[in-house]
Amino acid sequence: DPRIVGSFGTFLDQPGVPFVTVELRTGPGGNILHFTQKRYLPIGSKAPGPQLWRIPLALRYALHGKVVQRRVLMETPELDLKVGGVPKDLSSVVLNLDAKGYYIANPKGDLLPRIMAGAARLSVAEKLALIRDVEAAARAGECPADQALALVPRFAKDPNSFVILAAAALAERMGNDFVPPEKRSAFAHLIEACFGERARALGWAPKSNEGIGDRLLRQSLLILVGLNGEDAVLRAQAKELAFRWLDDRAALDPDLV
C-alpha cells in the first residue's frame, strides 16, 4: 500500500511520538471508536505547533464474543471507526495489536476497564505496552493517577517476570511522583499486598537454580517493598547486610550492590 510507505515521512521528518486518544461512542450504526491524535507531551511541556502523523493503527476486540482484528491508516486529526453492536457487546479491546504500533494509546472513559477485563488474553508485549501507555497518559495529565495505579495489582502476580517488573516500576514511579504524603501509608499497604510475599520469598541471596527473571525481580522488589512498602524486616536485613558488606565484599549478591 503506497499510503503506508508515505506515512514513514511523518515519523522521520518531525520530532515526537503520536499520542492517540480513543473513546467509545454510540452512533446510529452502533459502537464507534473515536480516535484523536496529537504529539505526546508530559505535564508542563508545550508543543511548538500542531503536528500530524499518518499512523497505521492495529486493533483487536471481541464483538458478540467473536474476536475481530482491524487495521486502519489514521491520516487526519480525528477518525471514527465503526465497530457495530451496542456497548455491552464490546469487550477485550486492544488498542495496539501485538504492541507493534509506534504510538501511545490513551483509552478514555470505560475503554480501560474493557481492556482490563480481557487482560488475561493479552500477550506479554501487549501487557507491557499497556502499562507503558497508561503511565505515559498519567504523566501527560490525561489519566488519573489512581487509574494508573489500578494496573499494579492486576499485573503484580502475572506469570511473566517482565510484566511483574513493569508493574513494580509503574508502582515505584507513580508513588514517588504522584502519591501525596497523607496517602503514603495506604500506598505502602498496596506495595506490601502486591509484592511483599514475592520479595520475601526471593530473599537477599540468589538460589542455585533460579533464572534471570528471579534475579531481576530480586533487584527490583526487595528495594520497592523495603522502601516504598515500609517493610521493617527487609529494612533490618538490608542494614545488617550492608554492614557485613563493608567488611566482606562477598557478603552480598553483586546484583544488589
JSON list of C-alpha atoms in Angstrom, two decimals, residues 96-204:
[
{"chain": "A", "resi": 96, "resn": "ASN", "atom": "CA", "xyz": [-2.09, -1.65, 19.82]},
{"chain": "A", "resi": 97, "resn": "LEU", "atom": "CA", "xyz": [-2.20, -5.16, 18.40]},
{"chain": "A", "resi": 98, "resn": "ASP", "atom": "CA", "xyz": [0.94, -7.12, 19.34]},
{"chain": "A", "resi": 99, "resn": "ALA", "atom": "CA", "xyz": [2.39, -3.80, 20.58]},
{"chain": "A", "resi": 100, "resn": "LYS", "atom": "CA", "xyz": [3.88, -3.18, 17.13]},
{"chain": "A", "resi": 101, "resn": "GLY", "atom": "CA", "xyz": [2.43, 0.28, 16.51]},
{"chain": "A", "resi": 102, "resn": "TYR", "atom": "CA", "xyz": [4.61, 3.35, 17.04]},
{"chain": "A", "resi": 103, "resn": "TYR", "atom": "CA", "xyz": [2.15, 5.36, 19.09]},
{"chain": "A", "resi": 104, "resn": "ILE", "atom": "CA", "xyz": [1.00, 5.81, 22.67]},
{"chain": "A", "resi": 105, "resn": "ALA", "atom": "CA", "xyz": [-2.59, 4.64, 23.07]},
{"chain": "A", "resi": 106, "resn": "ASN", "atom": "CA", "xyz": [-4.74, 6.51, 25.58]},
{"chain": "A", "resi": 107, "resn": "PRO", "atom": "CA", "xyz": [-8.06, 4.76, 26.36]},
{"chain": "A", "resi": 108, "resn": "LYS", "atom": "CA", "xyz": [-10.66, 7.17, 27.74]},
{"chain": "A", "resi": 109, "resn": "GLY", "atom": "CA", "xyz": [-13.92, 6.64, 29.60]},
{"chain": "A", "resi": 110, "resn": "ASP", "atom": "CA", "xyz": [-14.79, 3.00, 30.12]},
{"chain": "A", "resi": 111, "resn": "LEU", "atom": "CA", "xyz": [-12.35, 1.70, 27.49]},
{"chain": "A", "resi": 112, "resn": "LEU", "atom": "CA", "xyz": [-9.62, 0.99, 30.05]},
{"chain": "A", "resi": 113, "resn": "PRO", "atom": "CA", "xyz": [-11.95, -1.24, 32.14]},
{"chain": "A", "resi": 114, "resn": "ARG", "atom": "CA", "xyz": [-12.90, -3.06, 28.93]},
{"chain": "A", "resi": 115, "resn": "ILE", "atom": "CA", "xyz": [-9.22, -3.62, 28.18]},
{"chain": "A", "resi": 116, "resn": "MET", "atom": "CA", "xyz": [-8.51, -4.82, 31.72]},
{"chain": "A", "resi": 117, "resn": "ALA", "atom": "CA", "xyz": [-11.48, -7.20, 31.61]},
{"chain": "A", "resi": 118, "resn": "GLY", "atom": "CA", "xyz": [-9.61, -9.09, 28.89]},
{"chain": "A", "resi": 119, "resn": "ALA", "atom": "CA", "xyz": [-6.14, -8.65, 30.38]},
{"chain": "A", "resi": 120, "resn": "ALA", "atom": "CA", "xyz": [-5.59, -12.39, 30.76]},
{"chain": "A", "resi": 121, "resn": "ARG", "atom": "CA", "xyz": [-5.77, -12.73, 26.98]},
{"chain": "A", "resi": 122, "resn": "LEU", "atom": "CA", "xyz": [-3.17, -10.04, 26.30]},
{"chain": "A", "resi": 123, "resn": "SER", "atom": "CA", "xyz": [0.24, -11.14, 25.07]},
{"chain": "A", "resi": 124, "resn": "VAL", "atom": "CA", "xyz": [3.29, -10.24, 27.15]},
{"chain": "A", "resi": 125, "resn": "ALA", "atom": "CA", "xyz": [4.15, -7.49, 24.66]},
{"chain": "A", "resi": 126, "resn": "GLU", "atom": "CA", "xyz": [0.61, -6.09, 24.85]},
{"chain": "A", "resi": 127, "resn": "LYS", "atom": "CA", "xyz": [0.67, -6.07, 28.65]},
{"chain": "A", "resi": 128, "resn": "LEU", "atom": "CA", "xyz": [3.99, -4.21, 28.67]},
{"chain": "A", "resi": 129, "resn": "ALA", "atom": "CA", "xyz": [2.71, -1.70, 26.11]},
{"chain": "A", "resi": 130, "resn": "LEU", "atom": "CA", "xyz": [-0.48, -1.13, 28.13]},
{"chain": "A", "resi": 131, "resn": "ILE", "atom": "CA", "xyz": [1.47, -0.44, 31.33]},
{"chain": "A", "resi": 132, "resn": "ARG", "atom": "CA", "xyz": [3.81, 1.93, 29.47]},
{"chain": "A", "resi": 133, "resn": "ASP", "atom": "CA", "xyz": [0.97, 3.78, 27.76]},
{"chain": "A", "resi": 134, "resn": "VAL", "atom": "CA", "xyz": [-1.15, 4.25, 30.87]},
{"chain": "A", "resi": 135, "resn": "GLU", "atom": "CA", "xyz": [1.82, 5.65, 32.79]},
{"chain": "A", "resi": 136, "resn": "ALA", "atom": "CA", "xyz": [2.61, 7.96, 29.88]},
{"chain": "A", "resi": 137, "resn": "ALA", "atom": "CA", "xyz": [-1.00, 9.16, 29.85]},
{"chain": "A", "resi": 138, "resn": "ALA", "atom": "CA", "xyz": [-0.83, 9.87, 33.58]},
{"chain": "A", "resi": 139, "resn": "ARG", "atom": "CA", "xyz": [2.35, 11.87, 33.10]},
{"chain": "A", "resi": 140, "resn": "ALA", "atom": "CA", "xyz": [0.62, 13.86, 30.39]},
{"chain": "A", "resi": 141, "resn": "GLY", "atom": "CA", "xyz": [-2.26, 14.66, 32.72]},
{"chain": "A", "resi": 142, "resn": "GLU", "atom": "CA", "xyz": [-4.61, 12.56, 30.58]},
{"chain": "A", "resi": 143, "resn": "CYS", "atom": "CA", "xyz": [-5.19, 9.69, 33.02]},
{"chain": "A", "resi": 144, "resn": "PRO", "atom": "CA", "xyz": [-5.87, 9.99, 36.77]},
{"chain": "A", "resi": 145, "resn": "ALA", "atom": "CA", "xyz": [-3.03, 8.60, 38.87]},
{"chain": "A", "resi": 146, "resn": "ASP", "atom": "CA", "xyz": [-5.37, 6.27, 40.74]},
{"chain": "A", "resi": 147, "resn": "GLN", "atom": "CA", "xyz": [-6.46, 4.68, 37.46]},
{"chain": "A", "resi": 148, "resn": "ALA", "atom": "CA", "xyz": [-2.83, 4.14, 36.50]},
{"chain": "A", "resi": 149, "resn": "LEU", "atom": "CA", "xyz": [-2.05, 2.61, 39.90]},
{"chain": "A", "resi": 150, "resn": "ALA", "atom": "CA", "xyz": [-5.05, 0.28, 39.49]},
{"chain": "A", "resi": 151, "resn": "LEU", "atom": "CA", "xyz": [-2.98, -1.65, 36.94]},
{"chain": "A", "resi": 152, "resn": "VAL", "atom": "CA", "xyz": [-0.44, -2.60, 39.61]},
{"chain": "A", "resi": 153, "resn": "PRO", "atom": "CA", "xyz": [-2.47, -5.25, 41.49]},
{"chain": "A", "resi": 154, "resn": "ARG", "atom": "CA", "xyz": [-3.75, -6.66, 38.20]},
{"chain": "A", "resi": 155, "resn": "PHE", "atom": "CA", "xyz": [-0.26, -7.34, 36.85]},
{"chain": "A", "resi": 156, "resn": "ALA", "atom": "CA", "xyz": [1.77, -7.74, 40.07]},
{"chain": "A", "resi": 157, "resn": "LYS", "atom": "CA", "xyz": [1.27, -11.51, 40.12]},
{"chain": "A", "resi": 158, "resn": "ASP", "atom": "CA", "xyz": [1.49, -12.13, 36.38]},
{"chain": "A", "resi": 159, "resn": "PRO", "atom": "CA", "xyz": [3.18, -15.39, 35.29]},
{"chain": "A", "resi": 160, "resn": "ASN", "atom": "CA", "xyz": [5.78, -13.42, 33.33]},
{"chain": "A", "resi": 161, "resn": "SER", "atom": "CA", "xyz": [8.63, -11.84, 35.33]},
{"chain": "A", "resi": 162, "resn": "PHE", "atom": "CA", "xyz": [8.99, -8.93, 32.92]},
{"chain": "A", "resi": 163, "resn": "VAL", "atom": "CA", "xyz": [5.34, -7.97, 33.36]},
{"chain": "A", "resi": 164, "resn": "ILE", "atom": "CA", "xyz": [5.82, -8.04, 37.14]},
{"chain": "A", "resi": 165, "resn": "LEU", "atom": "CA", "xyz": [8.90, -5.84, 36.74]},
{"chain": "A", "resi": 166, "resn": "ALA", "atom": "CA", "xyz": [6.90, -3.37, 34.65]},
{"chain": "A", "resi": 167, "resn": "ALA", "atom": "CA", "xyz": [4.12, -3.30, 37.27]},
{"chain": "A", "resi": 168, "resn": "ALA", "atom": "CA", "xyz": [6.69, -2.74, 40.02]},
{"chain": "A", "resi": 169, "resn": "ALA", "atom": "CA", "xyz": [8.35, 0.07, 38.08]},
{"chain": "A", "resi": 170, "resn": "LEU", "atom": "CA", "xyz": [4.95, 1.67, 37.46]},
{"chain": "A", "resi": 171, "resn": "ALA", "atom": "CA", "xyz": [4.15, 1.49, 41.19]},
{"chain": "A", "resi": 172, "resn": "GLU", "atom": "CA", "xyz": [7.51, 2.97, 42.21]},
{"chain": "A", "resi": 173, "resn": "ARG", "atom": "CA", "xyz": [7.45, 5.86, 39.75]},
{"chain": "A", "resi": 174, "resn": "MET", "atom": "CA", "xyz": [3.80, 6.72, 40.27]},
{"chain": "A", "resi": 175, "resn": "GLY", "atom": "CA", "xyz": [4.24, 6.50, 44.02]},
{"chain": "A", "resi": 176, "resn": "ASN", "atom": "CA", "xyz": [7.30, 8.72, 44.06]},
{"chain": "A", "resi": 177, "resn": "ASP", "atom": "CA", "xyz": [5.83, 11.35, 41.75]},
{"chain": "A", "resi": 178, "resn": "PHE", "atom": "CA", "xyz": [2.08, 11.35, 42.39]},
{"chain": "A", "resi": 179, "resn": "VAL", "atom": "CA", "xyz": [1.22, 9.97, 45.83]},
{"chain": "A", "resi": 180, "resn": "PRO", "atom": "CA", "xyz": [0.91, 12.80, 48.40]},
{"chain": "A", "resi": 181, "resn": "PRO", "atom": "CA", "xyz": [2.37, 12.43, 51.92]},
{"chain": "A", "resi": 182, "resn": "GLU", "atom": "CA", "xyz": [-1.02, 11.81, 53.53]},
{"chain": "A", "resi": 183, "resn": "LYS", "atom": "CA", "xyz": [-1.52, 8.77, 51.25]},
{"chain": "A", "resi": 184, "resn": "ARG", "atom": "CA", "xyz": [1.90, 7.20, 51.81]},
{"chain": "A", "resi": 185, "resn": "SER", "atom": "CA", "xyz": [0.63, 4.71, 54.38]},
{"chain": "A", "resi": 186, "resn": "ALA", "atom": "CA", "xyz": [-2.11, 3.46, 52.05]},
{"chain": "A", "resi": 187, "resn": "PHE", "atom": "CA", "xyz": [0.42, 3.27, 49.23]},
{"chain": "A", "resi": 188, "resn": "ALA", "atom": "CA", "xyz": [2.75, 1.19, 51.43]},
{"chain": "A", "resi": 189, "resn": "HIS", "atom": "CA", "xyz": [-0.11, -1.24, 52.06]},
{"chain": "A", "resi": 190, "resn": "LEU", "atom": "CA", "xyz": [-0.66, -1.53, 48.30]},
{"chain": "A", "resi": 191, "resn": "ILE", "atom": "CA", "xyz": [3.01, -2.33, 47.71]},
{"chain": "A", "resi": 192, "resn": "GLU", "atom": "CA", "xyz": [3.02, -4.90, 50.51]},
{"chain": "A", "resi": 193, "resn": "ALA", "atom": "CA", "xyz": [-0.15, -6.58, 49.24]},
{"chain": "A", "resi": 194, "resn": "CYS", "atom": "CA", "xyz": [1.12, -6.76, 45.67]},
{"chain": "A", "resi": 195, "resn": "PHE", "atom": "CA", "xyz": [4.80, -7.56, 46.08]},
{"chain": "A", "resi": 196, "resn": "GLY", "atom": "CA", "xyz": [5.63, -8.33, 49.72]},
{"chain": "A", "resi": 197, "resn": "GLU", "atom": "CA", "xyz": [5.20, -12.09, 49.64]},
{"chain": "A", "resi": 198, "resn": "ARG", "atom": "CA", "xyz": [7.21, -12.47, 46.42]},
{"chain": "A", "resi": 199, "resn": "ALA", "atom": "CA", "xyz": [10.00, -10.21, 47.68]},
{"chain": "A", "resi": 200, "resn": "ARG", "atom": "CA", "xyz": [10.43, -12.18, 50.93]},
{"chain": "A", "resi": 201, "resn": "ALA", "atom": "CA", "xyz": [10.34, -15.48, 49.03]},
{"chain": "A", "resi": 202, "resn": "LEU", "atom": "CA", "xyz": [13.13, -14.28, 46.75]},
{"chain": "A", "resi": 203, "resn": "GLY", "atom": "CA", "xyz": [15.24, -13.19, 49.72]},
{"chain": "A", "resi": 204, "resn": "TRP", "atom": "CA", "xyz": [18.59, -11.48, 49.60]}
]
